[in-house]
PDB file of C-alpha atoms in Angstrom:
ATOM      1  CA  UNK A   1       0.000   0.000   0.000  1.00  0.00           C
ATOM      2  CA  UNK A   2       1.262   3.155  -0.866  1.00  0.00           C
ATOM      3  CA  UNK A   3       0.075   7.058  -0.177  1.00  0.00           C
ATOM      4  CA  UNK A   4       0.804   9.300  -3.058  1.00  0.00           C
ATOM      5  CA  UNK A   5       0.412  13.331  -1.940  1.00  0.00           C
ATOM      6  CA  UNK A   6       0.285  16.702  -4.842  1.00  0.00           C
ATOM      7  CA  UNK A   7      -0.484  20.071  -4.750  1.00  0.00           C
ATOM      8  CA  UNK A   8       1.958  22.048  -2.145  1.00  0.00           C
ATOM      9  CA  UNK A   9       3.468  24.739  -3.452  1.00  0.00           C
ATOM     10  CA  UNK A  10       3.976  28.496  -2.839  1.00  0.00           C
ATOM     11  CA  UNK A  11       1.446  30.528  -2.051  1.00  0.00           C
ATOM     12  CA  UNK A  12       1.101  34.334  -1.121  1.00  0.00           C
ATOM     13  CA  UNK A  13      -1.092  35.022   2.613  1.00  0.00           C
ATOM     14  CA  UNK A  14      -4.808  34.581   1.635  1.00  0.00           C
ATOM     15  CA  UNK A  15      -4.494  32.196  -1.142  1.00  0.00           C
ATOM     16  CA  UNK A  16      -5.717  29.050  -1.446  1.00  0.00           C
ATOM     17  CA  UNK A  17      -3.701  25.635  -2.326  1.00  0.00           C
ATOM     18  CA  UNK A  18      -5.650  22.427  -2.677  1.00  0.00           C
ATOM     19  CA  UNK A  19      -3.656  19.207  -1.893  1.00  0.00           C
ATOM     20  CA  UNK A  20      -4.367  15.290  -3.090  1.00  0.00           C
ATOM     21  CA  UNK A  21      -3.445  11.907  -1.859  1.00  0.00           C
ATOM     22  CA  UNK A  22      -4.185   8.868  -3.766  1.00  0.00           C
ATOM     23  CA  UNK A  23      -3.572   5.135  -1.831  1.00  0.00           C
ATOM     24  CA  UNK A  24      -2.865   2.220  -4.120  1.00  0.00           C
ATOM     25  CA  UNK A  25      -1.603  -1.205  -3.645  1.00  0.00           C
ATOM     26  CA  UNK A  26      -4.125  -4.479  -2.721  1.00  0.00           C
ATOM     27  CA  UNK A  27      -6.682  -2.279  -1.046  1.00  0.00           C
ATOM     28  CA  UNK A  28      -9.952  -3.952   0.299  1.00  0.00           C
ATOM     29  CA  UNK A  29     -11.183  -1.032   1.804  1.00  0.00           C
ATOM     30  CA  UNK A  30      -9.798   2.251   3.718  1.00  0.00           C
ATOM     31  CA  UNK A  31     -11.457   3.522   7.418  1.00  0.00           C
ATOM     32  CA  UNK A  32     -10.354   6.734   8.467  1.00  0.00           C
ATOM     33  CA  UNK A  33      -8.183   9.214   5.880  1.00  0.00           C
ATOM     34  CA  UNK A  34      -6.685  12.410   6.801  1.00  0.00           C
ATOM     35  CA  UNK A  35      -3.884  14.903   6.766  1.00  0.00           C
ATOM     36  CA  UNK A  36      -1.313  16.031   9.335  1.00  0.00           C
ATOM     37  CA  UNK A  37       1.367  18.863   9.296  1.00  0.00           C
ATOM     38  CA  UNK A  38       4.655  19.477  10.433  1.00  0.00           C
ATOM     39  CA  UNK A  39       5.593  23.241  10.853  1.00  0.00           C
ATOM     40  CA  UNK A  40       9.464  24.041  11.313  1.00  0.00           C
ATOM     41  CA  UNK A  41      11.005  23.253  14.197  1.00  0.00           C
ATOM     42  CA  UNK A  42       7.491  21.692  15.643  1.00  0.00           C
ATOM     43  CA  UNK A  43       5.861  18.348  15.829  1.00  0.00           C
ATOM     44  CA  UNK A  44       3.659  17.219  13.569  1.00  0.00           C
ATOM     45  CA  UNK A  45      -0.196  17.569  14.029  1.00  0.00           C
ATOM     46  CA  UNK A  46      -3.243  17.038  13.119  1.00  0.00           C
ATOM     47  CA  UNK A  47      -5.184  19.393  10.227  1.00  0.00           C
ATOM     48  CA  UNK A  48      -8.047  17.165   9.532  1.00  0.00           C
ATOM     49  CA  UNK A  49      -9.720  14.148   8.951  1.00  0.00           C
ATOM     50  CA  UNK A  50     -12.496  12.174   7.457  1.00  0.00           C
ATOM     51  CA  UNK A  51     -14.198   8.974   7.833  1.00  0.00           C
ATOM     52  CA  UNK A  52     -15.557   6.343   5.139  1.00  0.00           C
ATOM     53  CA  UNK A  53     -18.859   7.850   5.850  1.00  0.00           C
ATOM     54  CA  UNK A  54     -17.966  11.485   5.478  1.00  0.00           C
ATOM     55  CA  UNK A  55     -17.721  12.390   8.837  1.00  0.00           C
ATOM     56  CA  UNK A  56     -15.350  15.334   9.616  1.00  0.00           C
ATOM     57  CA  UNK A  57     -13.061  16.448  12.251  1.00  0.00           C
ATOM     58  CA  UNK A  58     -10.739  19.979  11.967  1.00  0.00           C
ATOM     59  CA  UNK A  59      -8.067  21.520  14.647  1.00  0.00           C
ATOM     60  CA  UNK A  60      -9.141  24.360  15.253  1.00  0.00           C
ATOM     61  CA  UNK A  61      -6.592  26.852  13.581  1.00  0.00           C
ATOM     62  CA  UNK A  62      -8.165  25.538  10.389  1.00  0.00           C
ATOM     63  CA  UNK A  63     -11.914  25.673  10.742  1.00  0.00           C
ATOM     64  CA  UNK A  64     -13.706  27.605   8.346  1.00  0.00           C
ATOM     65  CA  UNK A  65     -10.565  27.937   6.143  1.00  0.00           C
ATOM     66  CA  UNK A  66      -9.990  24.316   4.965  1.00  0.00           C
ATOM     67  CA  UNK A  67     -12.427  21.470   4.099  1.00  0.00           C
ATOM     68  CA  UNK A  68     -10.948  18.077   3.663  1.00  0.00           C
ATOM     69  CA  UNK A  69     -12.862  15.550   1.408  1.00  0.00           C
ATOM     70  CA  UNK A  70     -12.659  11.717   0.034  1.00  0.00           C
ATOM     71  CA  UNK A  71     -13.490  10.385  -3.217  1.00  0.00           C
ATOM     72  CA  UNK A  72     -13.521   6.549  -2.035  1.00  0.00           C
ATOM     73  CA  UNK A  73     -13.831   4.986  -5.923  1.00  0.00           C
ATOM     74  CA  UNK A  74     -10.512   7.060  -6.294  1.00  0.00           C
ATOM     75  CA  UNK A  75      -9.582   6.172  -3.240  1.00  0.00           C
ATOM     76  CA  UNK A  76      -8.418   9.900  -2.497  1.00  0.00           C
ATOM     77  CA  UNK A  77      -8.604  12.258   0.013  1.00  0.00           C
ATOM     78  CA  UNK A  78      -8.188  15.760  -0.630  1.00  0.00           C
ATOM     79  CA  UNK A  79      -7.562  19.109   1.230  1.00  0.00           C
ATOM     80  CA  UNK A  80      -8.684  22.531  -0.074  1.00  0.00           C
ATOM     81  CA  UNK A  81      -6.941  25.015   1.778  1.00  0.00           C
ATOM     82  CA  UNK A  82      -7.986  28.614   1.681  1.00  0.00           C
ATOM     83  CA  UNK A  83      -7.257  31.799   3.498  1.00  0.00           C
ATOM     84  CA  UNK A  84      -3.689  30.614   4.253  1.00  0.00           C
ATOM     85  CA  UNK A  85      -1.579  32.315   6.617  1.00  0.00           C
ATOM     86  CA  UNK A  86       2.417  31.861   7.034  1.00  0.00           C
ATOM     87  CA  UNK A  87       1.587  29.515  10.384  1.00  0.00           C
ATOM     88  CA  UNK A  88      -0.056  27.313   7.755  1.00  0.00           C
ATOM     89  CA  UNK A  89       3.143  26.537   6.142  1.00  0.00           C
ATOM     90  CA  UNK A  90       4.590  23.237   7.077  1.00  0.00           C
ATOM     91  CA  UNK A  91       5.168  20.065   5.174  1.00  0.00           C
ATOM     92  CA  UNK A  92       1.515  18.003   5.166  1.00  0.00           C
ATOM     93  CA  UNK A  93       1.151  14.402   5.199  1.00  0.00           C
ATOM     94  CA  UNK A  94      -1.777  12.093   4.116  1.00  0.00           C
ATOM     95  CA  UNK A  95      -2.579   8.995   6.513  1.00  0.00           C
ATOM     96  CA  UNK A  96      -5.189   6.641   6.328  1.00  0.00           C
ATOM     97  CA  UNK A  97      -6.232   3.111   7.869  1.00  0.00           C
ATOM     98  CA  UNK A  98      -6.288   0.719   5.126  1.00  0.00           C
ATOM     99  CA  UNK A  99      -7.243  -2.756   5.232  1.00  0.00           C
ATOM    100  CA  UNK A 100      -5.299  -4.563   2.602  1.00  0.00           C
ATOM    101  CA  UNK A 101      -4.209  -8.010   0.941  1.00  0.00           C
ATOM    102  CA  UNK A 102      -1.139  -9.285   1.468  1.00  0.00           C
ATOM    103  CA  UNK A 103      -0.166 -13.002   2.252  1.00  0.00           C
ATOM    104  CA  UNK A 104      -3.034 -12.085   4.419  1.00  0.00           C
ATOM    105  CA  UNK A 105      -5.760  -9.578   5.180  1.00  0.00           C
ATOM    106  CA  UNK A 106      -4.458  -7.087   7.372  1.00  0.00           C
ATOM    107  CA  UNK A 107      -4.986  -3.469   8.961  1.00  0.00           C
ATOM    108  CA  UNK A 108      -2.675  -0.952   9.127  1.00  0.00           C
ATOM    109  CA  UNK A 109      -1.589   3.000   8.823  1.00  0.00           C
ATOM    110  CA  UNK A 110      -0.194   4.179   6.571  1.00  0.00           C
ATOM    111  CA  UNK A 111       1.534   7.758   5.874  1.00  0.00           C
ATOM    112  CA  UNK A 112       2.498   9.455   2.770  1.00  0.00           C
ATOM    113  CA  UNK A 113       5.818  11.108   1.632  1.00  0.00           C
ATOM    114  CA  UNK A 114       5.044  14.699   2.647  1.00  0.00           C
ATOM    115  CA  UNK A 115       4.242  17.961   0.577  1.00  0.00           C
ATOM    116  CA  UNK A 116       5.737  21.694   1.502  1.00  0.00           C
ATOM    117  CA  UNK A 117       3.595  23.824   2.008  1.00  0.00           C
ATOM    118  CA  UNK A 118       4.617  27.319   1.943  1.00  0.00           C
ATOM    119  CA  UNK A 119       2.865  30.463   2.602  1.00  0.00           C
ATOM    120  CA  UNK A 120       4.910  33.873   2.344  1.00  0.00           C
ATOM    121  CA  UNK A 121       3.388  36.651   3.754  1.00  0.00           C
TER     122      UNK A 121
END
């Protein structure tokens, strides 16, 4: 199983990035999906997520500025980002619980490679 992330960039204070992650490998169906961010120097945190269902949950430096959404056929997540500020710049990573095919079925999380983010002011 893999997590592919797109769409950080460089982006001027008040503009709006919108980022993708795409799973692939043996997947038989993926629970929650999500995104986290590390800022410099900081630990990484949460930004959002979303269950199979559509059920939301934001930190709340990002409510009413970003909306995170799944297509599950694509098996996707995405994050539109709007109203960015320089404390939203970071590197953001996709995560999701997958439960896959291997030698066996199994459950997991799984984390993608990481996009920049950055937001000049």
């Amino acid at each position: 199983v893999q997590l592919q992330a797109s769409g950080g960039g460089l982006v001027q204070a008040g503009g709006s990035l919108r980022l993708s992650c795409a799973a692939s490998g043996n997947i038989l169906s993926i629970n929650i999906m999500g995104w986290y961010r590390q800022p410099p120097g900081k630990q990484r945190e949460l930004v959002a997520t979303i269950t199979s269902g559509g059920s939301t949950n934001y930190v709340d430096s990002v409510k009413g500025r970003f909306t995170v959404s799944r297509d599950n056929a694509k098996k996707t997540v995405y994050l539109q980002m709007t109203s960015l500020t320089p404390e939203d710049t970071a590197v953001y990573y996709c995560n999701a619980d997958v439960r896959y095919r291997s030698s066996i079925y199994a459950t997991a999380n799984f984390w993608g490679q990481g996009t920049q983010v950055t937001v000049s002011s």
